[in-house]
Short mmCIF file of C-alpha atoms and ligand atoms in Angstrom, two decimals:
data_model
loop_
_atom_site.label_atom_id
_atom_site.label_comp_id
_atom_site.label_asym_id
_atom_site.label_seq_id
_atom_site.Cartn_x
_atom_site.Cartn_y
_atom_site.Cartn_z
CA UNK A 1 62.16 1.36 -87.55
CA UNK A 2 62.45 -3.29 -86.31
CA UNK A 3 59.89 -4.03 -84.03
CA UNK A 4 59.62 -6.21 -80.97
CA UNK A 5 56.78 -8.76 -81.12
CA UNK A 6 58.52 -10.60 -78.06
CA UNK A 7 55.72 -12.89 -77.47
CA UNK A 8 56.42 -14.42 -80.58
CA UNK A 9 59.83 -14.11 -79.84
CA UNK A 10 58.97 -16.40 -77.11
CA UNK A 11 57.75 -18.72 -79.85
CA UNK A 12 59.90 -18.38 -83.45
CA UNK A 13 63.29 -18.95 -81.65
CA UNK A 14 64.32 -22.21 -82.24
CA UNK A 15 67.67 -23.41 -80.36
CA UNK A 16 70.53 -23.06 -82.25
CA UNK A 17 73.87 -24.61 -81.45
CA UNK A 18 76.42 -22.87 -82.19
CA UNK A 19 77.90 -24.76 -85.33
CA UNK A 20 74.33 -23.58 -86.02
CA UNK A 21 74.58 -20.58 -85.94
CA UNK A 22 77.77 -20.38 -87.94
CA UNK A 23 76.34 -22.80 -90.65
CA UNK A 24 74.27 -20.11 -90.91
CA UNK A 25 76.62 -17.35 -91.37
CA UNK A 26 75.26 -15.77 -88.21
CA UNK A 27 78.39 -16.76 -86.18
CA UNK A 28 81.66 -15.84 -87.40
CA UNK A 29 84.47 -17.88 -85.61
CA UNK A 30 88.31 -16.47 -85.76
CA UNK A 31 89.83 -17.06 -89.92
CA UNK A 32 86.48 -16.50 -91.91
CA UNK A 33 85.54 -13.26 -93.17
CA UNK A 34 83.63 -10.40 -91.67
CA UNK A 35 85.70 -11.23 -88.18
CA UNK A 36 88.06 -8.95 -88.06
CA UNK A 37 85.44 -6.12 -88.72
CA UNK A 38 82.85 -7.78 -87.32
CA UNK A 39 85.54 -7.19 -83.46
CA UNK A 40 87.09 -4.55 -84.31
CA UNK A 41 85.93 -1.81 -81.29
CA UNK A 42 85.58 1.84 -81.66
CA UNK A 43 89.22 2.70 -79.73
CA UNK A 44 91.99 0.57 -82.36
CA UNK A 45 94.12 0.34 -79.39
CA UNK A 46 91.65 -2.35 -78.23
CA UNK A 47 92.32 -5.71 -79.53
CA UNK A 48 89.43 -7.93 -79.25
CA UNK A 49 89.90 -12.10 -79.74
CA UNK A 50 86.59 -13.55 -78.88
CA UNK A 51 85.44 -17.82 -80.17
CA UNK A 52 83.48 -16.42 -81.63
CA UNK A 53 81.04 -12.66 -83.30
CA UNK A 54 77.98 -12.19 -83.90
CA UNK A 55 76.10 -9.76 -85.80
CA UNK A 56 72.62 -9.41 -84.92
CA UNK A 57 69.74 -8.15 -87.19
CA UNK A 58 67.51 -8.98 -84.82
CA UNK A 59 66.05 -9.91 -81.45
CA UNK A 60 65.43 -13.14 -82.70
CA UNK A 61 69.23 -13.37 -83.14
CA UNK A 62 70.95 -11.70 -80.16
CA UNK A 63 67.82 -14.60 -78.02
CA UNK A 64 69.68 -17.60 -80.13
CA UNK A 65 73.37 -16.46 -79.65
CA UNK A 66 72.69 -15.92 -76.25
CA UNK A 67 71.28 -19.15 -75.59
CA UNK A 68 73.71 -20.86 -78.79
CA UNK A 69 76.71 -19.79 -75.97
CA UNK A 70 75.17 -20.32 -72.83
CA UNK A 71 74.44 -23.89 -73.59
CA UNK A 72 78.13 -24.26 -75.18
CA UNK A 73 79.31 -23.07 -71.26
CA UNK A 74 80.46 -20.19 -73.05
CA UNK A 75 80.55 -15.66 -71.57
CA UNK A 76 79.48 -13.56 -73.24
CA UNK A 77 79.95 -10.19 -73.83
CA UNK A 78 77.69 -6.83 -75.87
CA UNK A 79 79.31 -4.18 -77.85
CA UNK A 80 77.71 -2.13 -79.36
CA UNK A 81 80.46 0.54 -81.41
CA UNK A 82 83.90 -0.14 -78.97
CA UNK A 83 83.49 2.80 -77.48
CA UNK A 84 84.21 1.72 -74.52
CA UNK A 85 85.53 -2.59 -74.27
CA UNK A 86 88.79 -0.47 -72.55
CA UNK A 87 88.09 -3.35 -69.17
CA UNK A 88 88.80 -6.76 -71.79
CA UNK A 89 91.63 -4.79 -73.60
CA UNK A 90 93.96 -7.27 -71.55
CA UNK A 91 91.59 -10.49 -70.52
CA UNK A 92 91.52 -13.60 -72.45
CA UNK A 93 88.00 -13.78 -74.22
CA UNK A 94 88.25 -17.50 -75.49
CA UNK A 95 85.92 -18.55 -74.24
CA UNK A 96 83.49 -15.31 -75.05
CA UNK A 97 81.19 -15.12 -77.67
CA UNK A 98 80.88 -11.79 -78.71
CA UNK A 99 77.28 -10.07 -79.38
CA UNK A 100 78.37 -7.17 -81.85
CA UNK A 101 74.71 -4.74 -82.05
CA UNK A 102 75.63 -2.64 -85.06
CA UNK A 103 73.32 -3.93 -87.56
CA UNK A 104 70.41 -3.89 -84.76
CA UNK A 105 70.02 -0.23 -84.75
CA UNK A 106 67.50 2.62 -84.63
CA UNK A 107 65.26 5.04 -83.74
CA UNK A 108 61.82 6.14 -83.44
CA UNK A 109 60.06 9.49 -81.78
CA UNK A 110 56.93 9.98 -80.07
CA UNK A 111 56.37 13.71 -80.35
CA UNK A 112 53.75 13.62 -77.54
CA UNK A 113 54.81 11.79 -74.37
CA UNK A 114 58.13 13.41 -75.54
CA UNK A 115 60.29 9.84 -75.36
CA UNK A 116 62.33 8.25 -78.06
CA UNK A 117 62.47 4.10 -78.52
CA UNK A 118 65.87 2.50 -79.39
CA UNK A 119 67.43 -0.29 -79.86
CA UNK A 120 70.12 -1.73 -78.57
CA UNK A 121 72.78 -0.72 -80.89
CA UNK A 122 71.55 3.05 -81.69
CA UNK A 123 74.09 5.13 -81.64
CA UNK A 124 73.27 9.07 -80.06
CA UNK A 125 73.65 10.78 -83.33
CA UNK A 126 70.50 9.55 -84.75
CA UNK A 127 68.70 9.27 -81.98
CA UNK A 128 69.51 13.22 -81.75
CA UNK A 129 68.58 13.66 -85.87
CA UNK A 130 65.26 12.41 -84.75
CA UNK A 131 63.90 14.20 -81.75
CA UNK A 132 65.66 17.21 -83.35
CA UNK A 133 63.33 17.07 -85.62
CA UNK A 134 60.67 17.40 -83.11
CA UNK A 135 62.85 20.18 -81.29
CA UNK A 136 63.66 17.68 -79.02
CA UNK A 137 66.53 16.21 -78.04
CA UNK A 138 68.37 14.27 -74.65
CA UNK A 139 70.32 13.88 -71.65
CA UNK A 140 73.43 12.45 -74.62
CA UNK A 141 77.42 13.02 -74.25
CA UNK A 142 79.73 14.74 -76.47
CA UNK A 143 79.80 12.83 -79.39
CA UNK A 144 78.02 11.26 -82.43
CA UNK A 145 78.54 7.64 -82.52
CA UNK A 146 78.64 6.83 -78.93
CA UNK A 147 76.04 3.95 -78.25
CA UNK A 148 72.49 4.78 -76.43
CA UNK A 149 72.95 1.45 -74.41
CA UNK A 150 76.17 1.60 -73.05
CA UNK A 151 76.11 5.30 -72.52
CA UNK A 152 73.21 4.94 -69.77
CA UNK A 153 74.44 1.33 -68.17
CA UNK A 154 77.50 3.39 -67.46
CA UNK A 155 75.89 6.62 -66.44
CA UNK A 156 75.95 8.95 -69.13
CA UNK A 157 77.33 12.62 -68.02
CA UNK A 158 76.00 14.71 -70.54
CA UNK A 159 76.07 18.61 -71.72
CA UNK A 160 72.88 19.12 -69.67
CA UNK A 161 74.09 17.38 -66.99
CA UNK A 162 73.79 19.93 -63.79
CA UNK A 163 70.74 21.01 -64.93
CA UNK A 164 68.72 17.27 -65.56
CA UNK A 165 71.05 14.94 -64.08
CA UNK A 166 72.64 11.57 -64.28
CA UNK A 167 71.09 9.77 -68.20
CA UNK A 168 70.43 6.28 -67.34
CA UNK A 169 67.48 8.09 -64.92
CA UNK A 170 66.64 9.09 -67.72
CA UNK A 171 65.22 5.45 -69.02
CA UNK A 172 61.60 4.50 -68.32
CA UNK A 173 61.66 0.98 -70.18
CA UNK A 174 64.22 -1.04 -71.41
CA UNK A 175 64.10 -4.92 -73.63
CA UNK A 176 66.93 -7.17 -72.80
CA UNK A 177 67.75 -10.85 -73.20
CA UNK A 178 68.46 -12.15 -70.14
CA UNK A 179 70.73 -15.34 -69.62
CA UNK A 180 68.20 -17.60 -70.22
CA UNK A 181 67.20 -16.47 -73.27
CA UNK A 182 64.75 -14.36 -72.20
CA UNK A 183 63.22 -11.15 -73.45
CA UNK A 184 62.25 -9.69 -70.66
CA UNK A 185 60.50 -5.75 -70.58
CA UNK A 186 61.51 -3.44 -67.75
CA UNK A 187 59.84 -0.88 -66.45
CA UNK A 188 59.42 0.90 -63.61
CA UNK A 189 55.74 -1.39 -62.33
CA UNK A 190 57.29 -4.23 -64.38
CA UNK A 191 60.35 -6.74 -63.77
CA UNK A 192 61.65 -3.31 -61.06
CA UNK A 193 64.82 -5.16 -60.63
CA UNK A 194 65.92 -5.42 -64.19
CA UNK A 195 64.57 -2.52 -65.39
CA UNK A 196 67.19 0.03 -61.72
CA UNK A 197 69.79 -2.57 -62.43
CA UNK A 198 69.87 -1.79 -66.14
CA UNK A 199 69.97 2.43 -64.75
CA UNK A 200 73.53 2.67 -64.34
CA UNK A 201 74.48 -1.14 -63.03
CA UNK A 202 76.77 -2.06 -65.68
CA UNK A 203 76.15 -4.60 -68.51
CA UNK A 204 76.33 -7.31 -66.46
CA UNK A 205 72.56 -8.46 -67.04
CA UNK A 206 72.25 -9.41 -69.63
CA UNK A 207 71.02 -7.44 -73.93
CA UNK A 208 69.94 -4.15 -73.79
CA UNK A 209 67.94 -4.73 -76.99
CA UNK A 210 66.15 -1.64 -76.89
CA UNK A 211 65.20 1.70 -74.78
CA UNK A 212 63.18 4.18 -74.04
CA UNK A 213 64.19 7.07 -73.16
CA UNK A 214 62.53 10.47 -72.05
CA UNK A 215 63.51 13.78 -74.47
CA UNK A 216 64.21 17.40 -73.04
CA UNK A 217 62.33 20.12 -74.77
CA UNK A 218 65.13 22.51 -76.02
CA UNK A 219 65.20 22.69 -79.51
CA UNK A 220 67.47 25.50 -79.49
CA UNK A 221 70.21 25.46 -77.12
CA UNK A 222 73.38 27.97 -76.12
CA UNK A 223 76.61 25.80 -76.50
CA UNK A 224 80.06 26.78 -77.88
CA UNK A 225 84.15 27.15 -76.71
CA UNK A 226 86.12 29.39 -75.11
CA UNK A 227 89.83 28.64 -76.29
CA UNK A 228 93.37 29.80 -75.18
CA UNK A 229 96.62 29.00 -76.37
CA UNK A 230 97.74 27.10 -73.49
CA UNK A 231 100.28 29.76 -72.42
CA UNK A 232 96.87 31.30 -70.97
CA UNK A 233 96.25 28.23 -68.61
CA UNK A 234 97.20 29.67 -65.31
CA UNK A 235 95.04 31.70 -65.18
CA UNK A 236 92.49 30.34 -67.66
CA UNK A 237 92.31 27.32 -65.11
CA UNK A 238 92.04 29.34 -62.09
CA UNK A 239 89.40 31.91 -63.87
CA UNK A 240 87.52 29.13 -64.55
CA UNK A 241 87.42 26.49 -61.00
CA UNK A 242 86.50 29.96 -59.76
CA UNK A 243 83.97 30.12 -61.55
CA UNK A 244 82.44 26.44 -61.59
CA UNK A 245 81.76 27.34 -57.17
CA UNK A 246 79.17 29.74 -58.58
CA UNK A 247 77.49 28.62 -62.12
CA UNK A 248 73.79 27.62 -61.76
CA UNK A 249 73.41 24.23 -62.76
CA UNK A 250 72.07 25.44 -65.60
CA UNK A 251 75.65 25.21 -66.83
CA UNK A 252 78.05 22.02 -67.56
CA UNK A 253 80.93 22.89 -69.19
CA UNK A 254 84.57 20.45 -69.53
CA UNK A 255 87.69 22.89 -69.66
CA UNK A 256 90.66 20.07 -70.86
CA UNK A 257 94.30 21.15 -71.62
CA UNK A 258 94.77 19.45 -75.15
CA UNK A 259 97.90 18.96 -77.38
CA UNK A 260 97.25 18.33 -81.39
CA UNK A 261 99.92 17.32 -83.97
CA UNK A 262 100.44 19.05 -86.83
CA UNK A 263 98.63 17.25 -89.12
CA UNK A 264 96.69 19.27 -92.50
CA UNK A 265 93.32 17.62 -91.76
CA UNK A 266 93.44 19.87 -88.07
CA UNK A 267 91.96 23.75 -88.52
CA UNK A 268 94.37 26.26 -88.21
CA UNK A 269 94.11 27.14 -84.85
CA UNK A 270 94.10 23.79 -83.78
CA UNK A 271 97.63 22.09 -85.56
CA UNK A 272 101.07 21.42 -83.96
CA UNK A 273 99.36 23.10 -81.23
CA UNK A 274 98.78 23.27 -77.43
CA UNK A 275 95.56 25.16 -76.34
CA UNK A 276 93.13 24.88 -73.16
CA UNK A 277 89.76 24.88 -74.19
CA UNK A 278 86.01 25.45 -72.30
CA UNK A 279 83.11 24.03 -73.73
CA UNK A 280 79.33 23.10 -72.81
CA UNK A 281 76.06 24.23 -72.10
CA UNK A 282 73.92 27.20 -71.13
CA UNK A 283 69.85 26.62 -70.77
CA UNK A 284 69.39 29.99 -70.37
CA UNK A 285 67.85 31.82 -72.68
CA UNK A 286 70.68 35.03 -74.48
CA UNK A 287 71.78 37.46 -71.60
CA UNK A 288 71.13 35.82 -69.20
CA UNK A 289 73.74 33.44 -71.11
CA UNK A 290 76.52 36.38 -71.87
CA UNK A 291 76.18 36.83 -67.82
CA UNK A 292 77.27 33.61 -66.98
CA UNK A 293 80.23 33.68 -69.45
CA UNK A 294 80.97 37.59 -69.01
CA UNK A 295 84.05 35.86 -66.63
CA UNK A 296 85.62 33.55 -68.85
CA UNK A 297 85.11 36.16 -71.85
CA UNK A 298 86.88 38.93 -69.94
CA UNK A 299 89.97 36.29 -70.37
CA UNK A 300 89.80 37.20 -74.31
CA UNK A 301 89.85 33.82 -75.56
CA UNK A 302 91.10 33.95 -79.16
CA UNK A 303 88.43 31.68 -80.10
CA UNK A 304 84.47 32.67 -79.41
CA UNK A 305 81.76 30.13 -80.52
CA UNK A 306 79.33 30.50 -77.99
CA UNK A 307 75.70 31.35 -78.91
CA UNK A 308 71.96 29.99 -79.95
CA UNK A 309 73.41 26.98 -81.70
CA UNK A 310 70.48 24.29 -82.61
CA UNK A 311 70.13 21.26 -80.48
CA UNK A 312 70.98 18.51 -82.15
CA UNK A 313 74.65 20.93 -82.74
CA UNK A 314 75.54 20.30 -79.47
CA UNK A 315 76.72 16.31 -79.83
CA UNK A 316 79.56 18.21 -82.42
CA UNK A 317 80.48 20.95 -79.79
CA UNK A 318 83.50 19.40 -78.51
CA UNK A 319 85.18 18.41 -81.06
CA UNK A 320 85.30 14.52 -80.64
CA UNK A 321 87.67 12.42 -82.85
CA UNK A 322 84.64 11.71 -86.00
CA UNK A 323 86.49 7.95 -86.26
CA UNK A 324 87.80 5.41 -85.02
CA UNK A 325 91.00 5.72 -82.91
CA UNK A 326 94.09 4.18 -80.72
CA UNK A 327 93.69 5.74 -77.75
CA UNK A 328 94.02 4.89 -73.44
CA UNK A 329 92.89 6.55 -70.94
CA UNK A 330 92.85 7.05 -66.95
CA UNK A 331 90.69 9.02 -64.52
CA UNK A 332 89.27 10.15 -61.12
CA UNK A 333 86.90 11.63 -59.18
CA UNK A 334 88.18 15.32 -57.33
CA UNK A 335 86.58 16.98 -55.13
CA UNK A 336 87.02 20.03 -54.54
CA UNK A 337 90.19 22.34 -56.19
CA UNK A 338 91.88 24.33 -54.24
CA UNK A 339 95.04 26.65 -54.96
CA UNK A 340 97.33 24.13 -54.33
CA UNK A 341 95.12 21.26 -56.85
CA UNK A 342 95.02 24.33 -59.39
CA UNK A 343 98.18 24.18 -59.51
CA UNK A 344 99.09 20.73 -58.92
CA UNK A 345 96.92 20.20 -62.61
CA UNK A 346 99.34 22.94 -64.06
CA UNK A 347 102.55 21.77 -63.02
CA UNK A 348 101.00 18.42 -64.47
CA UNK A 349 100.18 19.83 -68.16
CA UNK A 350 100.61 23.06 -68.67
CA UNK A 351 102.73 25.88 -70.12
CA UNK A 352 105.92 24.37 -71.01
CA UNK A 353 105.17 20.42 -70.48
CA UNK A 354 105.38 17.50 -72.07
CA UNK A 355 102.82 15.08 -70.67
CA UNK A 356 102.40 12.84 -73.64
CA UNK A 357 98.67 13.00 -73.27
CA UNK A 358 96.21 13.43 -76.27
CA UNK A 359 93.97 16.10 -73.67
CA UNK A 360 93.85 15.67 -69.00
CA UNK A 361 90.02 17.06 -68.75
CA UNK A 362 88.38 18.33 -66.08
CA UNK A 363 83.97 17.90 -65.96
CA UNK A 364 82.64 20.07 -63.75
CA UNK A 365 79.84 17.86 -61.81
CA UNK A 366 77.68 19.34 -59.12
CA UNK A 367 73.60 20.21 -59.43
CA UNK A 368 71.07 17.67 -60.57
CA UNK A 369 74.17 15.11 -61.32
CA UNK A 370 75.50 15.56 -57.14
CA UNK A 371 71.62 14.85 -56.02
CA UNK A 372 70.10 11.71 -54.61
CA UNK A 373 67.93 11.60 -57.27
CA UNK A 374 64.32 10.08 -56.15
CA UNK A 375 63.51 7.15 -58.71
CA UNK A 376 66.91 6.41 -59.49
CA UNK A 377 68.08 3.47 -61.07
CA UNK A 378 71.76 1.67 -59.31
CA UNK A 379 73.67 5.45 -59.39
CA UNK A 380 71.74 7.24 -57.99
CA UNK A 381 74.54 10.92 -58.34
CA UNK A 382 77.83 11.88 -58.32
CA UNK A 383 79.75 12.35 -55.59
CA UNK A 384 82.97 14.49 -56.11
CA UNK A 385 83.19 18.11 -57.85
CA UNK A 386 84.81 17.47 -60.77
CA UNK A 387 85.68 13.91 -63.42
CA UNK A 388 89.34 13.53 -64.67
CA UNK A 389 89.94 12.46 -67.93
CA UNK A 390 93.12 11.52 -69.11
CA UNK A 391 93.93 10.65 -72.23
CA UNK A 392 96.62 9.55 -74.65
CA UNK A 393 96.41 8.69 -78.29
CA UNK A 394 98.43 5.00 -78.75
CA UNK A 395 98.89 3.27 -82.22
CA UNK A 396 101.04 0.73 -80.44
CA UNK A 397 101.67 -0.78 -78.50
CA UNK A 398 104.72 0.66 -76.39
CA UNK A 399 102.92 4.05 -76.82
CA UNK A 400 100.22 1.89 -75.28
CA UNK A 401 102.07 1.96 -71.83
CA UNK A 402 103.40 4.83 -72.15
CA UNK A 403 100.32 7.00 -72.14
CA UNK A 404 98.99 4.41 -69.82
CA UNK A 405 101.96 5.91 -67.52
CA UNK A 406 101.13 9.62 -68.63
CA UNK A 407 98.05 10.03 -68.03
CA UNK A 408 98.68 7.92 -64.36
CA UNK A 409 100.86 10.47 -63.76
CA UNK A 410 98.07 12.65 -63.43
CA UNK A 411 95.61 11.06 -61.64
CA UNK A 412 98.28 10.49 -59.40
CA UNK A 413 99.35 14.15 -59.11
CA UNK A 414 96.25 14.87 -57.85
CA UNK A 415 95.49 12.21 -56.09
CA UNK A 416 95.12 14.63 -52.78
CA UNK A 417 91.67 16.20 -54.06
CA UNK A 418 90.27 12.99 -55.12
CA UNK A 419 87.85 11.04 -54.10
CA UNK A 420 87.44 6.82 -53.92
CA UNK A 421 84.49 7.32 -56.45
CA UNK A 422 84.39 6.71 -59.79
CA UNK A 423 82.21 7.41 -63.00
CA UNK A 424 81.59 3.93 -65.10
CA UNK A 425 81.50 5.96 -68.58
CA UNK A 426 85.02 7.59 -67.68
CA UNK A 427 86.73 4.32 -66.58
CA UNK A 428 88.91 2.50 -68.81
CA UNK A 429 90.20 -0.36 -66.52
CA UNK A 430 88.98 -3.46 -64.61
CA UNK A 431 88.25 -2.09 -60.95
CA UNK A 432 86.35 -2.41 -58.26
CA UNK A 433 82.67 -2.13 -59.15
CA UNK A 434 81.70 -1.10 -55.83
CA UNK A 435 83.51 3.02 -56.61
CA UNK A 436 80.58 3.01 -58.77
CA UNK A 437 78.02 2.91 -56.92
CA UNK A 438 76.60 3.43 -52.94
CA UNK A 439 76.83 1.20 -50.62
CA UNK A 440 73.52 -0.11 -50.55
CA UNK A 441 73.05 -0.40 -54.13
CA UNK A 442 76.27 -2.03 -55.20
CA UNK A 443 74.94 -4.34 -52.56
CA UNK A 444 71.79 -4.36 -54.39
CA UNK A 445 73.21 -4.87 -57.87
CA UNK A 446 75.44 -7.97 -56.75
CA UNK A 447 72.05 -9.37 -55.83
CA UNK A 448 70.24 -8.88 -58.98
CA UNK A 449 72.93 -9.59 -60.62
CA UNK A 450 73.14 -13.12 -59.63
CA UNK A 451 69.62 -13.69 -59.63
CA UNK A 452 69.36 -12.76 -63.24
CA UNK A 453 71.96 -15.02 -64.30
CA UNK A 454 73.40 -17.36 -61.90
CA UNK A 455 76.28 -18.42 -64.25
CA UNK A 456 77.94 -15.77 -64.59
CA UNK A 457 77.56 -15.09 -68.29
CA UNK A 458 77.46 -12.39 -69.29
CA UNK A 459 80.53 -10.25 -68.55
CA UNK A 460 81.91 -6.70 -69.23
CA UNK A 461 85.17 -6.74 -67.55
CA UNK A 462 84.14 -4.15 -65.89
CA UNK A 463 83.16 -3.47 -61.63
CA UNK A 464 83.93 -7.22 -60.80
C1 FAD B 1 85.62 9.76 -78.23
C2 FAD B 1 84.65 9.89 -76.16
C3 FAD B 1 83.48 10.13 -76.15
C4 FAD B 1 82.41 9.92 -74.44
N1 FAD B 1 81.62 11.02 -74.48
C5 FAD B 1 81.37 10.65 -73.32
C6 FAD B 1 80.77 12.44 -73.23
O1 FAD B 1 80.57 12.38 -72.99
N2 FAD B 1 80.08 11.60 -70.91
C7 FAD B 1 80.01 10.57 -70.80
O2 FAD B 1 79.33 9.63 -70.05
N3 FAD B 1 80.99 9.10 -71.66
C8 FAD B 1 81.16 9.55 -72.37
N4 FAD B 1 82.75 8.86 -73.07
C9 FAD B 1 82.36 7.27 -73.23
C10 FAD B 1 81.01 6.41 -73.18
O3 FAD B 1 80.24 6.75 -72.77
C11 FAD B 1 81.23 4.88 -72.77
O4 FAD B 1 82.67 4.50 -73.48
C12 FAD B 1 80.22 4.36 -73.10
O5 FAD B 1 79.85 2.69 -72.02
C13 FAD B 1 80.23 3.50 -74.68
O6 FAD B 1 79.12 3.25 -75.20
P1 FAD B 1 79.13 2.24 -76.38
O7 FAD B 1 77.85 1.40 -76.68
O8 FAD B 1 79.65 2.95 -77.25
O9 FAD B 1 80.44 1.03 -75.97
P2 FAD B 1 81.08 -0.11 -75.46
O10 FAD B 1 82.53 -0.31 -76.06
O11 FAD B 1 80.22 -0.78 -77.24
O12 FAD B 1 79.97 -0.93 -74.55
C14 FAD B 1 80.36 -0.29 -73.40
C15 FAD B 1 79.93 -0.83 -72.54
O13 FAD B 1 78.25 -0.62 -72.30
C16 FAD B 1 77.68 -2.53 -72.43
N5 FAD B 1 77.18 -2.58 -73.93
C17 FAD B 1 77.13 -1.53 -74.87
N6 FAD B 1 75.55 -2.29 -75.11
C18 FAD B 1 75.42 -2.57 -74.60
C19 FAD B 1 73.89 -3.39 -75.27
N7 FAD B 1 72.68 -2.64 -76.02
N8 FAD B 1 73.28 -4.27 -73.95
C20 FAD B 1 74.14 -4.63 -72.92
N9 FAD B 1 74.93 -4.04 -72.60
C21 FAD B 1 75.72 -2.99 -73.91
C22 FAD B 1 79.35 -3.33 -72.91
O14 FAD B 1 79.41 -4.42 -72.62
C23 FAD B 1 80.31 -2.53 -72.99
O15 FAD B 1 80.38 -2.95 -70.88
C24 FAD B 1 82.74 9.39 -74.58
C25 FAD B 1 83.96 8.19 -74.90
C26 FAD B 1 84.49 8.79 -76.15
C27 FAD B 1 85.28 7.62 -76.84
#
């Protein structure tokens, strides 16, 4: 792993211009070899065309590019994987240098303190693999190739979440290249405003070049999925929403109504089918977990993979796409779902419908996610009972328009049960950032951003 020596960083970086950086190959402009690969987002429907792309391999490289961009009056956008760049999909990036953190990766686990230190572009798969060698895991999301930094900047909703809270609040230290090109370490005691803002406040405060995380002591976990044909959706959706009302905090699950094209690379139980899937984790011993799941298993799923598995395998339970896809989405946070709400959801995506979506998902919130975490960052809690997330495959601009309309139609149909709040990591459109935070927190975040980045060098496209 690259180590970060802050004193050395401060003295060794010379003031390079963008032209200097281009001459050394550290910066790529349109038309140059490597520009297209470096700007390519995981979400292939997001076509970012910045004025230049840098692919730093060290913290010093990040400092040099941020200073050069600011000196040239350009803005800076950070991208680790491009899972969450939707808010910038239609923005002009003519005045933007994209800092692509694909080469600034690395993980070190300290089993004694149960912490991991990760570099700014590191993906969850690498962290979980390193942690699991010590019988540990982390508050990761559903996909191995999502970036740790982007996920915690947006809060982070994990299958451990109802028990252990918002992932951002497991961060214990961050190192950030700020708008003036300084490398600042922030913890609860040093630079507390920056530390607070990084944990759930979005990326507008700088480039996160490293962070430290508290790990969870689970070597294995009871987890898996249950699958039925979509014809069973009316009873399954009703049973799950009823079940989630009393499910213990040790359980975090998702329900998706999914549609798959007939593709040879898909397993037969998915290829060409409409299905309803419940998946997640139950942080209990086997007998208790079986008792908790009994009401769902009583619906006799066609596939039932729930069992005790190594905790590292939890990253594969949700069956997220293993490679980049073009996709568009819409999202809402919902309150309690009564019979009318279930009927409205089924009217959109239930048996016989042709929504055009790859899936419509309800993730169960509540528990520790809903409680005000004492020493929390900018996202102290998630409001609401469920996160609704609707996604459509969008291989062409026309398909993107149709897909967005299809996703919005489900969100609109659920408006009666919607809250104003949104979860940042599920929001792929430009929205008012105050929808992510409690009022006081939003005001504080705006102040912290203005103090750290008075020229507005950093932009994420989301949340104003
Ligand atoms: C298949 C899939 C599964 C997902 N599962 C979950 C899930 O289970 N739970 C959940 O909460 N979310 C989930 N997400 C959403 C995901 O967490 C967000 O899209 C997240 O923002 C992705 O972070 P990233 O770094 O991979 O993406 P990027 O698109 O690279 O970055 C996303 C945002 O973070 C900023 N950013 C990234 N890295 C840095 C950095 N080092 N410094 C400063 N800013 C940075 C970017 O500027 C951008 O604003 C999922 C998304 C997909 C596509």
